[in-house]
Amino acid sequence: MKKEDKILSIILIAGLFVFIAVADKFFNLYVQRVLNLCAIYTILALSMNLINGFTGLFSLGHAGFMAIGAYMVGIFTVPVEIRPMVYFMKPMHPAIADIEMPFIVALILGGLLSAFIAFLIGAPVLRLRDDYLAIATLGFSEIIRIVITNAQSITNGSLGIKNIPPVANIWWIYITMIISIAFIVLLINSSYGRAFKAIREDEIAAEAMGINLFKHKMMSFMIGAFFAGIGGGLYAALLGTVDPKNFLFVLTYNFLLIIVLGGMGSVSGTIISAYVVTAGQEWLRFLDEPLSIGGIAIPLFRPGFRMVIFSLLLMIIVLFYRDGLMGTREINWEMIKNFGKRFKLRRVKSGEVQ
Amino acid sequence: MLKVENLTVSYGGIEALKGITIEVPEGSIVTLIGANGAGKSTTLRSIMGLVKVKSGKITYQGEDITGLKTSEIVARGITLVPEGRRVFPNLTVYENLLIGAYLRNNKEQIKKDLAWVYELFPRLKERSWQLAGTLSGGEQQMLAVGRALMSRPKILMMDEPSLGLAPLIVKSIFSIIQQIYNNGVTILLIEQNANAALHIADWGYVLETGKIVLSGTGKELLENEEVKAAYLGKKRQASAI
């Protein structure tokens, strides 16, 4: 990276911090909630893109990894005093009943546990390819959810865990997001990242170049799972409650949608599309309300119509931008400067600027 | 330098190699010629550890490398230019080349080798920021060879480098093979273009349905009547008269 670009990046991050400070002080809770969700979805989609888009492993187990992180935070950050109230059907298992952790410890442990479980299931599963891998990881994600539903003395079963201290404010979430993005960008631009992309492009050629396929697939899978766990932990602390139904496989499709839309293999595309999709789902909410113009009720506007419009938009995008918004390209400073130059050139040509 | 002894490989019950023995001495160009399905590619792939060897032994510089992982074999200095180029289409030329140097850490050396590859293939330097998938067939073949060279091989194995290329480009590929050889790299070459391969080879083997049926210096094979008839497209002189 050139020195000038480094300075620009630092300015960008500083600007983001100013924005967070402003948002924290002046924005209402609803807008803050949406911004927070966008950031958490960015982390989750990016970690999924690392596995799916950059390494080319079609994995659909993200909701499972996310659940592990979310439950880690849920189980261990609820204060011991109020646990009997949360676990009112069946008391918490005595081995963990007295363990309480600070949020950050539970968050990181959740990520690590998620990565460890990825390691365990990766050994058999990563030998599969394409659709088979997708089916196996999808099954895994469902298994996690069912285990959580049934391990009542640990997870409170289908009742979910309530009263999680909502420590994850906008600062927590955005700083975690920045760290995650920075880590994944550095990883992708390292020689490991090149190896991931080589595996995605052509496994046999990558292997012939001396890249250990299994080791790299595992690495990508575990790092992706780690950040999914982190994202899940933040999600739990943002909502203040976790419930097995939060982690249905539909959630994974949500992330898949974000990365397909943003571009498989593009970090900036994923970030943009995470914001567009998450915020879009909120903004389109007016479609769910009954609407009447001049006293005449428009018939289609009813709960659920939002998702219809959303699906339609998706179809249009997939039809006309097959590689998503960015494909495998990235927005970088070079591009922005060139865009500025081109704009200036046009104005020079048309005589506005000498 | 590289010795293959009694190698047999089978794909689910069908024997692709039925006990072949070849030797590649240091500082030579050795070629395997043969028709489709004779087992040429399988030989290279089993040396690289990409297919499982059923029986037999592969030794490299006195060390038994049968059954080692591909990455360990590459680290020892054997590299394959795979059949059909197989460049990474959505990565830039530069990234493709760096992946070739994946197992190496010495940044200075990598830089030097990159400069050497760019010298061998000036075209790649011009296009270093272009996606490999947008290159022409010949350029992709050059990239595949350059990528393999970036691992600093002692033995470079090439699987059909002239496949699907225009005659003029085939010629330049062969002259580059010779340049690489002059730089001290031992070469094991597979070709359907037997004529060109035998012209530059020190030693050649003829493979037929998984067995070696003939071997000799490049010149000997070029003059061999059977080879002429089967692979060089010339009629047997005896029958012509």
Coordinates of C-alpha atoms in Angstrom, one line a residue, chain A residues 4-348:
Chain A
E4 CA -0.8 8.3 0.5
D5 CA -3.3 5.5 0.5
K6 CA -2.4 4.6 4.1
I7 CA -3.1 8.2 5.2
L8 CA -6.4 8.1 3.3
S9 CA -7.4 4.8 5.0
I10 CA -6.6 6.3 8.5
I11 CA -8.7 9.4 7.6
L12 CA -11.5 7.1 6.6
I13 CA -11.4 5.1 9.9
A14 CA -11.2 8.4 11.9
G15 CA -14.2 9.6 10.0
L16 CA -16.0 6.4 10.8
F17 CA -15.3 7.0 14.5
V18 CA -16.6 10.5 14.3
F19 CA -19.8 9.1 12.7
I20 CA -20.2 6.5 15.4
A21 CA -19.8 9.2 18.1
V22 CA -22.5 11.3 16.3
A23 CA -24.7 8.3 15.9
D24 CA -24.3 7.3 19.5
K25 CA -25.3 10.7 20.7
F26 CA -27.9 12.0 18.3
F27 CA -29.5 9.1 16.4
N28 CA -32.7 7.6 17.8
L29 CA -32.6 4.0 19.0
Y30 CA -34.3 2.6 16.0
V31 CA -31.7 3.9 13.6
Q32 CA -29.0 2.8 15.9
R33 CA -30.4 -0.6 16.0
V34 CA -30.5 -0.8 12.2
L35 CA -26.9 0.4 12.0
N36 CA -25.8 -2.1 14.6
L37 CA -27.5 -5.0 12.7
C38 CA -25.9 -3.8 9.5
A39 CA -22.5 -4.0 11.1
I40 CA -23.1 -7.5 12.7
Y41 CA -24.4 -8.8 9.3
T42 CA -21.2 -7.3 7.7
I43 CA -19.1 -9.4 10.1
L44 CA -21.2 -12.5 9.5
A45 CA -21.4 -12.1 5.7
L46 CA -17.7 -11.4 5.4
S47 CA -16.8 -14.5 7.3
M48 CA -19.1 -16.5 5.1
N49 CA -17.6 -14.9 2.1
L50 CA -14.1 -15.9 3.3
I51 CA -15.3 -19.6 3.1
N52 CA -17.6 -19.4 0.1
G53 CA -16.3 -16.6 -2.0
F54 CA -12.6 -16.6 -1.4
T55 CA -11.9 -20.3 -0.8
G56 CA -14.7 -21.6 -3.0
L57 CA -16.1 -24.0 -0.3
F58 CA -19.9 -24.0 -0.6
S59 CA -20.6 -24.1 3.1
L60 CA -24.1 -23.4 4.5
G61 CA -23.3 -23.9 8.2
H62 CA -23.1 -20.3 9.2
A63 CA -26.2 -20.2 11.3
G64 CA -24.8 -23.0 13.4
F65 CA -21.5 -21.3 14.0
M66 CA -23.3 -18.1 14.8
A67 CA -25.5 -19.9 17.3
I68 CA -22.5 -21.3 19.1
G69 CA -21.1 -17.8 19.6
A70 CA -24.5 -16.4 20.6
Y71 CA -25.2 -19.0 23.1
M72 CA -21.7 -18.7 24.7
V73 CA -22.5 -15.0 25.3
G74 CA -26.0 -15.8 26.4
I75 CA -25.1 -18.6 28.9
F76 CA -22.2 -16.9 30.5
T77 CA -23.0 -13.2 30.7
V78 CA -26.4 -13.4 32.3
P79 CA -25.7 -12.4 36.0
V80 CA -25.8 -15.4 38.4
E81 CA -28.4 -13.8 40.6
I82 CA -31.1 -13.7 37.9
R83 CA -30.3 -17.0 36.4
P84 CA -33.0 -18.9 38.4
M85 CA -35.5 -16.5 36.9
V86 CA -34.3 -17.2 33.3
Y87 CA -34.0 -20.9 33.8
F88 CA -37.3 -21.3 35.5
M89 CA -38.4 -24.6 33.9
K90 CA -35.2 -26.5 34.6
P91 CA -32.4 -25.1 36.7
M92 CA -29.0 -24.6 35.1
H93 CA -26.5 -27.4 35.3
P94 CA -24.5 -27.1 38.5
A95 CA -21.2 -27.2 36.7
I96 CA -21.8 -24.0 34.9
A97 CA -24.3 -22.4 37.2
D98 CA -21.8 -20.2 39.0
I99 CA -19.6 -19.2 36.1
E100 CA -20.1 -15.7 34.9
M101 CA -17.8 -14.0 32.4
P102 CA -17.3 -10.5 31.3
F103 CA -18.8 -9.9 27.8
I104 CA -15.5 -9.7 25.9
V105 CA -14.2 -13.0 27.4
A106 CA -17.5 -14.8 26.5
L107 CA -17.4 -13.2 23.0
I108 CA -13.9 -14.4 22.3
L109 CA -14.5 -17.9 23.8
G110 CA -17.6 -18.2 21.7
G111 CA -15.5 -17.5 18.6
L112 CA -12.9 -20.0 19.7
L113 CA -15.4 -22.7 20.5
S114 CA -17.0 -22.1 17.1
A115 CA -13.6 -22.5 15.4
F116 CA -12.9 -25.6 17.4
I117 CA -16.2 -27.2 16.3
A118 CA -15.4 -26.2 12.8
F119 CA -12.1 -28.0 13.2
L120 CA -14.0 -31.2 14.4
I121 CA -16.6 -31.3 11.7
G122 CA -14.1 -30.0 9.0
A123 CA -12.0 -33.1 9.2
P124 CA -14.6 -35.3 7.6
V125 CA -16.7 -32.7 5.8
L126 CA -14.1 -30.7 4.0
R127 CA -13.2 -33.8 1.9
L128 CA -16.6 -33.3 0.2
R129 CA -17.1 -31.0 -2.7
D130 CA -19.6 -28.5 -3.9
D131 CA -23.2 -29.5 -3.2
Y132 CA -22.2 -32.4 -1.0
L133 CA -20.3 -30.0 1.2
A134 CA -23.3 -27.7 1.3
I135 CA -25.7 -30.5 2.4
A136 CA -23.3 -31.7 5.1
T137 CA -22.8 -28.2 6.5
L138 CA -26.5 -27.4 6.4
G139 CA -27.1 -30.6 8.3
F140 CA -24.5 -29.6 10.8
S141 CA -26.1 -26.3 11.4
E142 CA -29.5 -28.0 12.0
I143 CA -27.8 -30.5 14.4
I144 CA -26.4 -27.6 16.4
R145 CA -29.8 -26.0 16.6
I146 CA -31.4 -29.2 17.7
V147 CA -28.8 -29.9 20.3
I148 CA -29.3 -26.4 21.7
T149 CA -33.1 -27.0 21.8
N150 CA -32.6 -30.2 23.8
A151 CA -29.8 -29.3 26.2
Q152 CA -32.2 -27.6 28.5
S153 CA -30.1 -27.5 31.6
I154 CA -27.4 -25.6 29.6
T155 CA -29.2 -23.5 27.0
N156 CA -32.7 -23.4 28.5
G157 CA -34.0 -25.3 25.5
S158 CA -36.7 -23.8 23.4
L159 CA -37.5 -21.1 25.9
G160 CA -34.3 -19.3 25.0
I161 CA -32.1 -17.2 27.2
K162 CA -33.5 -13.8 28.2
N163 CA -32.1 -10.9 30.1
I164 CA -28.7 -11.0 28.5
P165 CA -27.0 -7.7 29.5
P166 CA -27.2 -5.5 26.4
V167 CA -23.6 -4.4 26.5
A168 CA -23.1 -4.5 22.8
N169 CA -23.5 -0.8 22.0
I170 CA -22.6 0.9 18.8
W171 CA -18.9 1.3 19.8
W172 CA -18.5 -2.4 20.7
I173 CA -20.1 -3.5 17.5
Y174 CA -18.3 -1.1 15.1
I175 CA -14.9 -1.6 16.7
T176 CA -15.3 -5.4 16.3
M177 CA -16.5 -4.9 12.8
I178 CA -13.4 -2.8 11.9
I179 CA -11.1 -5.3 13.5
S180 CA -12.8 -8.2 11.6
I181 CA -12.7 -6.4 8.3
A182 CA -9.0 -5.4 8.8
F183 CA -8.1 -9.0 9.8
I184 CA -9.9 -10.6 6.8
V185 CA -8.5 -8.0 4.3
L186 CA -4.9 -8.6 5.6
L187 CA -5.5 -12.4 5.4
I188 CA -6.8 -12.2 1.9
N189 CA -3.9 -10.2 0.7
S190 CA -1.3 -12.4 2.4
S191 CA 0.1 -15.5 0.7
Y192 CA -2.5 -17.6 2.6
G193 CA -5.2 -15.5 0.9
R194 CA -3.6 -16.2 -2.5
A195 CA -3.6 -19.9 -1.7
F196 CA -7.3 -19.7 -0.8
K197 CA -8.1 -18.0 -4.1
A198 CA -5.9 -20.5 -6.0
I199 CA -8.0 -23.4 -4.4
R200 CA -11.2 -21.6 -5.4
E201 CA -10.0 -21.2 -9.0
D202 CA -8.5 -24.7 -9.6
E203 CA -7.9 -27.3 -6.9
I204 CA -5.8 -29.5 -9.0
A205 CA -3.5 -26.8 -10.2
A206 CA -3.3 -25.4 -6.7
E207 CA -2.3 -28.8 -5.4
A208 CA 0.3 -29.2 -8.1
M209 CA 1.8 -25.8 -7.0
G210 CA 2.4 -27.3 -3.6
I211 CA -0.5 -25.9 -1.8
N212 CA -1.8 -28.2 0.9
L213 CA -5.5 -28.3 0.1
F214 CA -6.8 -29.7 3.3
K215 CA -4.8 -27.5 5.5
H216 CA -5.8 -24.3 3.8
K217 CA -9.5 -25.3 3.5
M218 CA -9.5 -26.0 7.2
M219 CA -7.8 -22.7 8.0
S220 CA -10.3 -20.8 6.0
F221 CA -13.2 -22.8 7.5
M222 CA -12.0 -22.2 11.0
I223 CA -11.4 -18.5 10.6
G224 CA -14.8 -18.1 9.0
A225 CA -16.4 -20.0 11.9
F226 CA -14.5 -17.9 14.4
F227 CA -15.9 -14.6 13.1
A228 CA -19.3 -16.2 12.7
G229 CA -19.1 -17.0 16.4
I230 CA -18.0 -13.4 17.2
G231 CA -20.9 -12.1 15.1
G232 CA -23.3 -14.4 16.9
G233 CA -22.1 -13.2 20.3
L234 CA -22.6 -9.6 19.3
Y235 CA -26.0 -10.4 18.0
A236 CA -27.0 -12.0 21.3
A237 CA -25.8 -9.0 23.3
L238 CA -27.6 -6.6 20.9
L239 CA -30.9 -8.3 21.1
G240 CA -30.6 -9.2 24.8
T241 CA -32.1 -12.6 24.1
V242 CA -31.2 -15.8 22.2
D243 CA -33.6 -18.5 21.1
P244 CA -33.0 -21.6 18.9
K245 CA -35.5 -20.3 16.4
N246 CA -33.2 -17.3 15.7
F247 CA -30.8 -19.7 14.1
L248 CA -33.0 -21.5 11.6
F249 CA -31.2 -22.3 8.3
V250 CA -33.1 -19.3 6.7
L251 CA -30.6 -17.1 8.5
T252 CA -27.7 -18.7 6.5
Y253 CA -29.6 -17.9 3.3
N254 CA -29.7 -14.3 4.4
F255 CA -25.9 -14.2 4.5
L256 CA -25.7 -16.1 1.3
L257 CA -28.0 -13.5 -0.3
I258 CA -25.7 -10.8 0.9
I259 CA -22.6 -12.3 -0.5
V260 CA -24.1 -13.3 -3.8
L261 CA -25.5 -9.8 -4.1
G262 CA -22.2 -8.1 -3.1
G263 CA -20.0 -10.4 -5.1
M264 CA -18.5 -13.7 -4.1
G265 CA -14.9 -12.9 -3.4
S266 CA -15.2 -9.1 -2.8
V267 CA -14.8 -7.6 0.6
S268 CA -16.1 -4.1 -0.3
G269 CA -19.0 -5.7 -2.2
T270 CA -20.0 -7.7 0.9
I271 CA -19.9 -4.6 3.1
I272 CA -22.0 -2.6 0.7
S273 CA -24.5 -5.3 0.2
A274 CA -24.7 -6.1 4.0
Y275 CA -25.8 -2.6 4.5
V276 CA -28.1 -2.4 1.6
V277 CA -29.8 -5.7 2.3
T278 CA -30.2 -5.2 6.1
A279 CA -31.3 -1.6 5.9
G280 CA -33.4 -2.3 2.8
Q281 CA -35.4 -4.9 4.7
E282 CA -36.1 -2.2 7.2
W283 CA -36.9 0.6 4.8
L284 CA -39.2 -1.6 2.8
R285 CA -41.3 -2.2 5.9
F286 CA -43.9 0.4 4.7
L287 CA -44.9 -2.2 2.2
D288 CA -46.2 -4.3 5.1
E289 CA -48.6 -1.6 6.3
P290 CA -52.0 -1.2 4.7
L291 CA -51.9 1.8 2.3
S292 CA -54.7 3.9 1.0
I293 CA -54.4 6.6 -1.5
G294 CA -57.4 9.0 -1.7
G295 CA -59.5 6.7 0.4
I296 CA -58.9 3.7 -1.8
A297 CA -57.0 0.9 -0.2
I298 CA -54.3 -0.5 -2.4
P299 CA -54.9 -4.2 -2.3
L300 CA -51.4 -5.7 -2.2
F301 CA -50.0 -3.8 0.8
R302 CA -50.2 -6.3 3.7
P303 CA -47.8 -8.1 5.9
G304 CA -45.4 -10.2 3.8
F305 CA -45.5 -8.0 0.7
R306 CA -42.1 -6.5 1.7
M307 CA -40.5 -9.9 1.1
V308 CA -42.2 -10.3 -2.2
I309 CA -40.8 -7.0 -3.4
F310 CA -37.4 -7.9 -1.9
S311 CA -37.3 -11.2 -3.8
L312 CA -38.2 -9.5 -7.0
L313 CA -35.4 -7.0 -6.6
L314 CA -33.1 -9.9 -6.0
M315 CA -34.1 -11.7 -9.1
I316 CA -33.6 -8.6 -11.1
I317 CA -30.1 -8.1 -9.7
V318 CA -29.1 -11.8 -10.2
L319 CA -30.4 -11.6 -13.7
F320 CA -28.6 -8.5 -14.8
Y321 CA -25.5 -8.5 -12.5
R322 CA -24.7 -12.2 -12.4
D323 CA -21.5 -11.6 -10.5
G324 CA -23.1 -9.4 -7.9
L325 CA -22.3 -5.8 -7.5
M326 CA -18.6 -6.1 -7.4
G327 CA -17.7 -9.6 -8.7
T328 CA -14.3 -10.3 -7.4
R329 CA -13.2 -6.7 -7.7
E330 CA -12.6 -4.3 -4.8
I331 CA -13.0 -0.6 -4.2
N332 CA -9.6 0.8 -3.5
W333 CA -8.2 4.3 -3.4
E334 CA -6.8 4.1 -6.9
M335 CA -10.3 3.5 -8.2
I336 CA -11.8 6.4 -6.3
K337 CA -9.0 8.8 -7.4
N338 CA -9.4 7.7 -11.0
F339 CA -13.1 8.3 -10.8
G340 CA -12.4 11.8 -9.5
K341 CA -9.9 12.4 -12.3
R342 CA -12.3 11.1 -15.0
F343 CA -15.0 13.4 -13.6
K344 CA -12.6 16.4 -13.7
L345 CA -11.5 15.5 -17.2
R346 CA -15.0 15.5 -18.4
R347 CA -15.5 18.9 -16.9
V348 CA -12.3 20.2 -18.5

